[in-house]
mmCIF file of C-alpha atoms in Angstrom:
data_model
loop_
_atom_site.group_PDB
_atom_site.id
_atom_site.type_symbol
_atom_site.label_atom_id
_atom_site.label_comp_id
_atom_site.label_asym_id
_atom_site.label_seq_id
_atom_site.Cartn_x
_atom_site.Cartn_y
_atom_site.Cartn_z
ATOM 1 C CA MET A 1287 -1.813 19.178 -5.300
ATOM 2 C CA LYS A 1288 -3.238 17.281 -8.262
ATOM 3 C CA TYR A 1289 -3.477 14.117 -6.142
ATOM 4 C CA ILE A 1290 -6.421 15.664 -4.279
ATOM 5 C CA TYR A 1291 -8.363 16.079 -7.499
ATOM 6 C CA ASP A 1292 -7.269 12.650 -8.631
ATOM 7 C CA LEU A 1293 -8.460 11.031 -5.387
ATOM 8 C CA HIS A 1294 -11.723 12.937 -5.631
ATOM 9 C CA ASN A 1295 -12.211 11.640 -9.205
ATOM 10 C CA THR A 1296 -11.325 8.089 -8.198
ATOM 11 C CA MET A 1297 -13.929 8.207 -5.499
ATOM 12 C CA LEU A 1298 -16.580 9.519 -7.869
ATOM 13 C CA ASN A 1299 -15.656 7.068 -10.668
ATOM 14 C CA GLU A 1300 -15.628 4.073 -8.331
ATOM 15 C CA ASN A 1301 -18.846 5.244 -6.636
ATOM 16 C CA LEU A 1302 -17.163 5.305 -3.235
ATOM 17 C CA ILE A 1303 -19.314 6.984 -0.579
ATOM 18 C CA LEU A 1304 -16.953 6.455 2.295
ATOM 19 C CA VAL A 1305 -13.194 5.857 2.592
ATOM 20 C CA TYR A 1306 -11.144 5.473 5.765
ATOM 21 C CA GLU A 1307 -7.426 4.869 5.787
ATOM 22 C CA GLY A 1308 -5.375 4.468 8.936
ATOM 23 C CA GLU A 1309 -5.243 2.516 12.157
ATOM 24 C CA PHE A 1310 -8.373 0.541 13.144
ATOM 25 C CA THR A 1311 -9.764 0.330 16.633
ATOM 26 C CA GLN A 1312 -13.179 -0.411 18.132
ATOM 27 C CA GLU A 1313 -13.736 3.375 18.509
ATOM 28 C CA ILE A 1314 -12.926 3.972 14.793
ATOM 29 C CA THR A 1315 -15.228 1.013 13.957
ATOM 30 C CA LYS A 1316 -18.111 2.680 15.815
ATOM 31 C CA SER A 1317 -17.472 6.030 14.082
ATOM 32 C CA VAL A 1318 -17.339 4.468 10.629
ATOM 33 C CA LEU A 1319 -20.523 2.476 11.309
ATOM 34 C CA ALA A 1320 -22.309 5.597 12.532
ATOM 35 C CA MET A 1321 -21.245 7.570 9.447
ATOM 36 C CA ALA A 1322 -22.320 4.828 7.036
ATOM 37 C CA GLU A 1323 -25.650 4.421 8.873
ATOM 38 C CA ARG A 1324 -26.371 8.113 8.673
ATOM 39 C CA ASN A 1325 -25.400 8.090 4.956
ATOM 40 C CA MET A 1326 -27.832 5.186 4.240
ATOM 41 C CA ASP A 1327 -30.586 6.755 6.415
ATOM 42 C CA SER A 1328 -30.350 10.033 4.597
ATOM 43 C CA MET A 1329 -30.638 8.273 1.275
ATOM 44 C CA GLY A 1330 -33.730 6.486 2.508
ATOM 45 C CA GLU A 1331 -32.238 3.037 2.116
ATOM 46 C CA GLU A 1332 -34.444 -0.062 2.689
ATOM 47 C CA SER A 1333 -34.054 -1.312 6.250
ATOM 48 C CA SER A 1334 -33.276 -4.872 5.111
ATOM 49 C CA THR A 1335 -30.448 -3.631 2.886
ATOM 50 C CA LYS A 1336 -29.195 -1.345 5.656
ATOM 51 C CA ARG A 1337 -29.078 -4.278 8.121
ATOM 52 C CA LYS A 1338 -27.091 -6.499 5.755
ATOM 53 C CA VAL A 1339 -24.625 -3.739 4.887
ATOM 54 C CA PHE A 1340 -24.225 -2.897 8.593
ATOM 55 C CA ASN A 1341 -23.681 -6.594 9.384
ATOM 56 C CA VAL A 1342 -20.998 -7.059 6.780
ATOM 57 C CA MET A 1343 -19.323 -3.807 7.773
ATOM 58 C CA VAL A 1344 -19.065 -4.881 11.422
ATOM 59 C CA GLU A 1345 -17.473 -8.221 10.564
ATOM 60 C CA CYS A 1346 -15.095 -6.618 8.100
ATOM 61 C CA LEU A 1347 -14.058 -3.825 10.441
ATOM 62 C CA GLN A 1348 -13.664 -6.092 13.449
ATOM 63 C CA ASN A 1349 -11.591 -8.514 11.412
ATOM 64 C CA ILE A 1350 -9.208 -5.655 10.631
ATOM 65 C CA VAL A 1351 -9.081 -4.531 14.232
ATOM 66 C CA LYS A 1352 -8.335 -8.047 15.442
ATOM 67 C CA HIS A 1353 -5.719 -8.615 12.726
ATOM 68 C CA GLY A 1354 -4.118 -5.261 13.560
ATOM 69 C CA GLU A 1355 -3.784 -6.207 17.255
ATOM 70 C CA GLU A 1356 -1.898 -9.368 16.369
ATOM 71 C CA HIS A 1357 0.656 -7.284 14.496
ATOM 72 C CA ARG A 1358 1.000 -4.369 16.860
ATOM 73 C CA ASN A 1359 4.508 -5.450 17.723
ATOM 74 C CA SER A 1360 5.845 -5.320 14.237
ATOM 75 C CA ASP A 1361 8.620 -2.825 13.826
ATOM 76 C CA ASP A 1362 6.954 -0.921 11.019
ATOM 77 C CA PRO A 1363 3.786 0.899 12.327
ATOM 78 C CA SER A 1364 2.478 1.365 8.829
ATOM 79 C CA LYS A 1365 1.968 -2.354 8.741
ATOM 80 C CA ASN A 1366 -1.017 -1.756 10.978
ATOM 81 C CA ASN A 1367 -2.643 0.644 8.502
ATOM 82 C CA ALA A 1368 -5.549 -0.586 6.582
ATOM 83 C CA ILE A 1369 -8.174 0.842 4.270
ATOM 84 C CA PHE A 1370 -11.921 0.478 4.445
ATOM 85 C CA MET A 1371 -14.368 1.675 1.753
ATOM 86 C CA ILE A 1372 -18.045 1.534 0.953
ATOM 87 C CA GLY A 1373 -19.153 1.674 -2.677
ATOM 88 C CA LYS A 1374 -22.701 2.316 -3.753
ATOM 89 C CA ARG A 1375 -23.954 1.425 -7.199
ATOM 90 C CA GLU A 1376 -27.461 1.586 -8.641
ATOM 91 C CA ASP A 1377 -28.288 -1.984 -7.618
ATOM 92 C CA GLU A 1378 -25.709 -2.943 -4.943
ATOM 93 C CA TYR A 1379 -23.380 -1.922 -2.139
ATOM 94 C CA LEU A 1380 -19.787 -2.959 -1.927
ATOM 95 C CA VAL A 1381 -18.042 -3.319 1.368
ATOM 96 C CA ILE A 1382 -14.336 -3.212 0.614
ATOM 97 C CA SER A 1383 -11.266 -3.581 2.816
ATOM 98 C CA GLY A 1384 -7.532 -3.882 2.340
ATOM 99 C CA ASN A 1385 -4.803 -4.659 4.816
ATOM 100 C CA PRO A 1386 -1.244 -5.941 4.899
ATOM 101 C CA ILE A 1387 -0.866 -9.562 5.943
ATOM 102 C CA LYS A 1388 2.200 -11.722 6.453
ATOM 103 C CA ASP A 1389 2.827 -13.997 3.472
ATOM 104 C CA GLU A 1390 2.912 -17.050 5.698
ATOM 105 C CA HIS A 1391 -0.811 -16.531 6.412
ATOM 106 C CA ILE A 1392 -1.933 -16.357 2.829
ATOM 107 C CA SER A 1393 -2.405 -20.033 2.134
ATOM 108 C CA SER A 1394 -4.598 -20.707 5.140
ATOM 109 C CA LEU A 1395 -6.647 -17.587 4.501
ATOM 110 C CA LYS A 1396 -7.023 -18.516 0.860
ATOM 111 C CA GLU A 1397 -8.115 -22.005 1.843
ATOM 112 C CA LYS A 1398 -10.795 -20.619 4.175
ATOM 113 C CA LEU A 1399 -12.110 -18.220 1.576
ATOM 114 C CA GLU A 1400 -12.169 -20.900 -1.110
ATOM 115 C CA GLU A 1401 -14.085 -23.252 1.184
ATOM 116 C CA ILE A 1402 -16.661 -20.513 1.898
ATOM 117 C CA ASN A 1403 -16.961 -19.647 -1.787
ATOM 118 C CA SER A 1404 -17.511 -23.313 -2.700
ATOM 119 C CA LEU A 1405 -20.575 -23.541 -0.449
ATOM 120 C CA ASP A 1406 -24.192 -22.813 -1.150
ATOM 121 C CA LYS A 1407 -26.662 -21.154 1.258
ATOM 122 C CA ASP A 1408 -27.297 -24.329 3.202
ATOM 123 C CA GLY A 1409 -23.625 -25.335 3.235
ATOM 124 C CA LEU A 1410 -22.751 -21.909 4.752
ATOM 125 C CA LYS A 1411 -25.423 -22.358 7.390
ATOM 126 C CA GLN A 1412 -23.976 -25.771 8.372
ATOM 127 C CA LEU A 1413 -20.434 -24.381 8.460
ATOM 128 C CA TYR A 1414 -21.557 -21.470 10.622
ATOM 129 C CA LYS A 1415 -23.268 -23.817 13.053
ATOM 130 C CA SER A 1416 -20.314 -26.179 13.216
ATOM 131 C CA ILE A 1417 -17.882 -23.317 13.979
ATOM 132 C CA ILE A 1418 -19.888 -21.793 16.814
ATOM 133 C CA LYS A 1419 -20.587 -25.224 18.290
ATOM 134 C CA SER A 1420 -16.967 -26.223 18.203
ATOM 135 C CA GLY A 1421 -14.299 -24.882 20.540
ATOM 136 C CA GLU A 1422 -12.381 -23.668 17.523
ATOM 137 C CA LEU A 1423 -13.681 -20.193 18.088
ATOM 138 C CA SER A 1424 -11.635 -17.967 20.360
ATOM 139 C CA ASP A 1425 -13.425 -15.439 22.541
ATOM 140 C CA LYS A 1426 -12.769 -12.761 20.050
ATOM 141 C CA GLY A 1427 -14.344 -14.750 17.248
ATOM 142 C CA GLY A 1428 -11.974 -15.986 14.566
ATOM 143 C CA ALA A 1429 -11.885 -19.302 12.816
ATOM 144 C CA GLY A 1430 -13.201 -17.508 9.767
ATOM 145 C CA LEU A 1431 -16.699 -17.088 11.278
ATOM 146 C CA GLY A 1432 -16.812 -13.449 10.220
ATOM 147 C CA PHE A 1433 -16.114 -14.411 6.623
ATOM 148 C CA VAL A 1434 -18.796 -17.086 6.737
ATOM 149 C CA ASP A 1435 -21.284 -14.517 8.066
ATOM 150 C CA MET A 1436 -20.284 -11.994 5.380
ATOM 151 C CA ALA A 1437 -20.835 -14.579 2.670
ATOM 152 C CA ARG A 1438 -24.243 -15.506 4.140
ATOM 153 C CA LYS A 1439 -25.401 -11.897 4.294
ATOM 154 C CA SER A 1440 -24.055 -11.227 0.837
ATOM 155 C CA GLY A 1441 -25.411 -14.280 -0.922
ATOM 156 C CA ARG A 1442 -22.535 -13.914 -3.428
ATOM 157 C CA LYS A 1443 -18.965 -15.080 -3.583
ATOM 158 C CA LEU A 1444 -16.437 -13.101 -1.577
ATOM 159 C CA LEU A 1445 -14.002 -11.379 -3.950
ATOM 160 C CA TYR A 1446 -10.421 -11.255 -2.810
ATOM 161 C CA ASP A 1447 -6.894 -10.661 -3.961
ATOM 162 C CA PHE A 1448 -3.317 -10.707 -2.577
ATOM 163 C CA HIS A 1449 -0.855 -8.229 -3.940
ATOM 164 C CA PRO A 1450 2.851 -8.506 -3.016
ATOM 165 C CA MET A 1451 4.151 -5.530 -0.953
ATOM 166 C CA THR A 1452 7.555 -6.556 0.399
ATOM 167 C CA ASP A 1453 9.377 -9.859 0.735
ATOM 168 C CA GLN A 1454 7.343 -10.682 3.806
ATOM 169 C CA TYR A 1455 4.065 -8.902 3.414
ATOM 170 C CA SER A 1456 1.194 -8.867 0.925
ATOM 171 C CA PHE A 1457 -1.845 -6.606 0.661
ATOM 172 C CA PHE A 1458 -5.063 -8.514 1.201
ATOM 173 C CA SER A 1459 -8.093 -6.972 -0.573
ATOM 174 C CA LEU A 1460 -11.600 -8.145 0.071
ATOM 175 C CA THR A 1461 -14.927 -7.074 -1.438
ATOM 176 C CA THR A 1462 -18.363 -8.159 -0.335
ATOM 177 C CA VAL A 1463 -21.307 -7.377 -2.558
ATOM 178 C CA ILE A 1464 -24.755 -6.713 -1.124
ATOM 179 C CA ALA A 1465 -27.659 -6.376 -3.481
ATOM 180 C CA ARG A 1466 -30.006 -3.513 -2.778
ATOM 181 C CA ALA A 1467 -33.540 -4.584 -1.958
ATOM 182 C CA MET B 417 -30.593 -12.102 44.213
ATOM 183 C CA GLU B 418 -28.933 -9.010 42.865
ATOM 184 C CA ILE B 419 -30.357 -7.345 39.816
ATOM 185 C CA ILE B 420 -28.248 -6.777 36.713
ATOM 186 C CA SER B 421 -29.466 -3.729 34.838
ATOM 187 C CA LEU B 422 -27.316 -2.277 32.061
ATOM 188 C CA GLU B 423 -28.330 0.409 29.661
ATOM 189 C CA GLY B 424 -27.712 -0.412 25.976
ATOM 190 C CA THR B 425 -25.001 1.432 24.114
ATOM 191 C CA GLU B 426 -24.097 1.686 20.404
ATOM 192 C CA ASP B 427 -22.123 -1.579 20.724
ATOM 193 C CA THR B 428 -23.462 -3.363 23.768
ATOM 194 C CA PRO B 429 -27.010 -4.639 24.493
ATOM 195 C CA LYS B 430 -29.408 -3.617 27.223
ATOM 196 C CA ILE B 431 -29.403 -6.228 29.909
ATOM 197 C CA MET B 432 -32.089 -6.752 32.564
ATOM 198 C CA LEU B 433 -31.859 -9.730 34.896
ATOM 199 C CA ASP B 434 -34.273 -9.470 37.808
ATOM 200 C CA LYS B 435 -35.315 -12.710 39.501
ATOM 201 C CA GLU B 436 -37.782 -11.176 41.907
ATOM 202 C CA ASN B 437 -39.825 -9.484 39.156
ATOM 203 C CA GLY B 438 -39.264 -12.362 36.691
ATOM 204 C CA ILE B 439 -37.582 -10.113 34.076
ATOM 205 C CA PHE B 440 -34.838 -11.619 31.938
ATOM 206 C CA GLU B 441 -33.975 -9.676 28.856
ATOM 207 C CA ILE B 442 -31.084 -9.060 26.421
ATOM 208 C CA SER B 443 -31.933 -6.501 23.782
ATOM 209 C CA GLY B 444 -30.490 -4.116 21.275
ATOM 210 C CA ARG B 445 -27.069 -4.273 19.605
ATOM 211 C CA SER B 446 -24.287 -6.620 20.520
ATOM 212 C CA LEU B 447 -20.912 -5.956 18.947
ATOM 213 C CA PRO B 448 -18.594 -5.323 21.912
ATOM 214 C CA GLU B 449 -14.810 -5.257 21.435
ATOM 215 C CA ASP B 450 -14.472 -8.101 23.901
ATOM 216 C CA SER B 451 -17.699 -10.128 23.958
ATOM 217 C CA ALA B 452 -16.339 -12.742 26.373
ATOM 218 C CA GLU B 453 -15.593 -10.026 28.984
ATOM 219 C CA PHE B 454 -19.009 -8.385 28.411
ATOM 220 C CA TYR B 455 -21.038 -11.608 28.780
ATOM 221 C CA GLN B 456 -19.109 -13.138 31.694
ATOM 222 C CA PRO B 457 -21.214 -11.438 34.478
ATOM 223 C CA ILE B 458 -24.380 -12.532 32.628
ATOM 224 C CA LEU B 459 -23.179 -16.145 32.500
ATOM 225 C CA ASP B 460 -22.192 -15.979 36.198
ATOM 226 C CA TRP B 461 -25.655 -14.574 37.070
ATOM 227 C CA ILE B 462 -27.460 -17.301 35.188
ATOM 228 C CA ALA B 463 -25.318 -20.029 36.849
ATOM 229 C CA GLU B 464 -26.306 -18.589 40.225
ATOM 230 C CA TYR B 465 -29.967 -18.269 39.266
ATOM 231 C CA SER B 466 -30.163 -21.857 37.957
ATOM 232 C CA LYS B 467 -29.394 -23.134 41.474
ATOM 233 C CA ASP B 468 -32.728 -21.834 42.671
ATOM 234 C CA PRO B 469 -34.794 -20.618 39.676
ATOM 235 C CA ASN B 470 -38.366 -19.258 39.603
ATOM 236 C CA PRO B 471 -41.046 -21.911 38.847
ATOM 237 C CA LYS B 472 -41.185 -20.487 35.336
ATOM 238 C CA THR B 473 -38.582 -18.509 33.421
ATOM 239 C CA GLU B 474 -39.242 -16.569 30.218
ATOM 240 C CA PHE B 475 -35.992 -15.248 28.826
ATOM 241 C CA VAL B 476 -36.382 -12.498 26.205
ATOM 242 C CA PHE B 477 -33.946 -11.935 23.374
ATOM 243 C CA LYS B 478 -34.858 -8.827 21.450
ATOM 244 C CA LEU B 479 -31.755 -8.219 19.409
ATOM 245 C CA GLU B 480 -31.501 -5.686 16.623
ATOM 246 C CA TYR B 481 -28.067 -6.906 15.622
ATOM 247 C CA PHE B 482 -25.273 -9.094 16.992
ATOM 248 C CA ASN B 483 -21.857 -9.846 15.539
ATOM 249 C CA THR B 484 -20.281 -13.281 15.123
ATOM 250 C CA ALA B 485 -18.115 -12.897 18.243
ATOM 251 C CA SER B 486 -21.312 -12.346 20.243
ATOM 252 C CA SER B 487 -23.066 -15.345 18.653
ATOM 253 C CA LYS B 488 -20.764 -17.690 20.478
ATOM 254 C CA LEU B 489 -21.523 -15.970 23.767
ATOM 255 C CA ILE B 490 -25.279 -15.968 23.086
ATOM 256 C CA LEU B 491 -24.943 -19.729 22.568
ATOM 257 C CA ASP B 492 -23.137 -19.944 25.901
ATOM 258 C CA VAL B 493 -26.032 -18.031 27.510
ATOM 259 C CA LEU B 494 -28.555 -20.421 25.965
ATOM 260 C CA SER B 495 -26.506 -23.437 27.020
ATOM 261 C CA ALA B 496 -26.510 -22.115 30.630
ATOM 262 C CA LEU B 497 -30.295 -21.762 30.372
ATOM 263 C CA GLU B 498 -30.660 -25.428 29.371
ATOM 264 C CA GLU B 499 -30.113 -26.338 33.017
ATOM 265 C CA ILE B 500 -33.243 -24.576 34.169
ATOM 266 C CA ASP B 501 -36.616 -26.289 34.430
ATOM 267 C CA ASN B 502 -39.595 -24.745 32.789
ATOM 268 C CA ILE B 503 -37.519 -22.384 30.645
ATOM 269 C CA SER B 504 -38.711 -20.699 27.500
ATOM 270 C CA VAL B 505 -36.902 -18.268 25.221
ATOM 271 C CA LEU B 506 -38.936 -15.521 23.625
ATOM 272 C CA TRP B 507 -36.997 -14.670 20.458
ATOM 273 C CA TYR B 508 -38.160 -11.281 19.117
ATOM 274 C CA TYR B 509 -37.187 -10.078 15.669
ATOM 275 C CA HIS B 510 -38.193 -7.128 13.595
ATOM 276 C CA GLU B 511 -41.037 -8.229 11.272
ATOM 277 C CA ASP B 512 -38.984 -7.763 8.103
ATOM 278 C CA ASP B 513 -35.745 -9.147 9.557
ATOM 279 C CA GLU B 514 -35.551 -12.662 8.173
ATOM 280 C CA ASP B 515 -31.857 -12.967 9.142
ATOM 281 C CA MET B 516 -32.656 -12.434 12.835
ATOM 282 C CA GLU B 517 -35.538 -14.891 12.662
ATOM 283 C CA GLU B 518 -33.219 -17.472 11.056
ATOM 284 C CA ALA B 519 -30.545 -16.783 13.653
ATOM 285 C CA GLY B 520 -33.079 -17.651 16.395
ATOM 286 C CA GLU B 521 -33.958 -20.852 14.607
ATOM 287 C CA GLU B 522 -30.343 -21.835 14.355
ATOM 288 C CA PHE B 523 -29.808 -21.296 18.074
ATOM 289 C CA GLU B 524 -32.918 -23.422 18.726
ATOM 290 C CA GLU B 525 -31.282 -26.210 16.705
ATOM 291 C CA LEU B 526 -28.055 -25.895 18.695
ATOM 292 C CA VAL B 527 -29.563 -26.223 22.175
ATOM 293 C CA GLU B 528 -31.761 -28.828 23.918
ATOM 294 C CA GLY B 529 -34.566 -28.607 26.378
ATOM 295 C CA ILE B 530 -35.506 -24.980 25.715
ATOM 296 C CA ASP B 531 -38.878 -24.027 24.317
ATOM 297 C CA PHE B 532 -38.457 -21.239 21.740
ATOM 298 C CA GLN B 533 -41.244 -18.866 20.841
ATOM 299 C CA PHE B 534 -40.822 -16.544 17.901
ATOM 300 C CA LEU B 535 -42.378 -13.105 18.107
ATOM 301 C CA THR B 536 -42.140 -9.995 15.876
ATOM 302 C CA TYR B 537 -41.989 -6.449 16.982
#
């Protein structure tokens, strides 16, 4: 049973105030958002910080939901599982997610994230406008608009990593930092 | 014309579209699972309204939060409003919510022929 204590310590050491692991749906998204909101309210967090964290959480969670739906047919159900965490440090919040993705999607995803990270505030604004204006966007969003929005709300680079899982899948980790007001 | 009146929920906005009383409002939170499905009846209503609009239309957006999937649909709503004569958009934002103010300004830049007024609450 030591893993319980280890997990507990990991959460404390990494300053994680919320962790959810499992399948992601809109209902789960709403529950996680409500929990995080209550948490920030009870800590008396500034409303501008709360709004930015909420915003980034929504895009992050809905990205996972959308991605999960695309892979619902895969033979291994654990491939739909993802992890979502919120870290809180003295001067910043971290919105963290991890989910399996097919290796064939890594290069386009990387390209999108690199493009976003190469842009300044105004560049991100222009990219945002050009994506919603163009027909590129499907009805469920997509075209990386969620990432653009996360980067805009964060004002920092998006941190990401791909870790090999199997011969076909890698684990995509993403961290968005939001400074506390 | 029929009235659309929807209560807001934790992930969908409050909608009030009432031609007779001149009330046109989208407010609250917009992060539905399927934003296209949610906004379709609103787009249909505006298309119908624009055939025979009131002499003056003030359309209120008073959003607390919207996700990126909704932003495309909000742009679709605004594009549908472009067709209407004497249309203005009252874009409300919380007084310390610069992001929502900026979002309104970006929409203003993306549409034509709509007078935007920015108001705080």
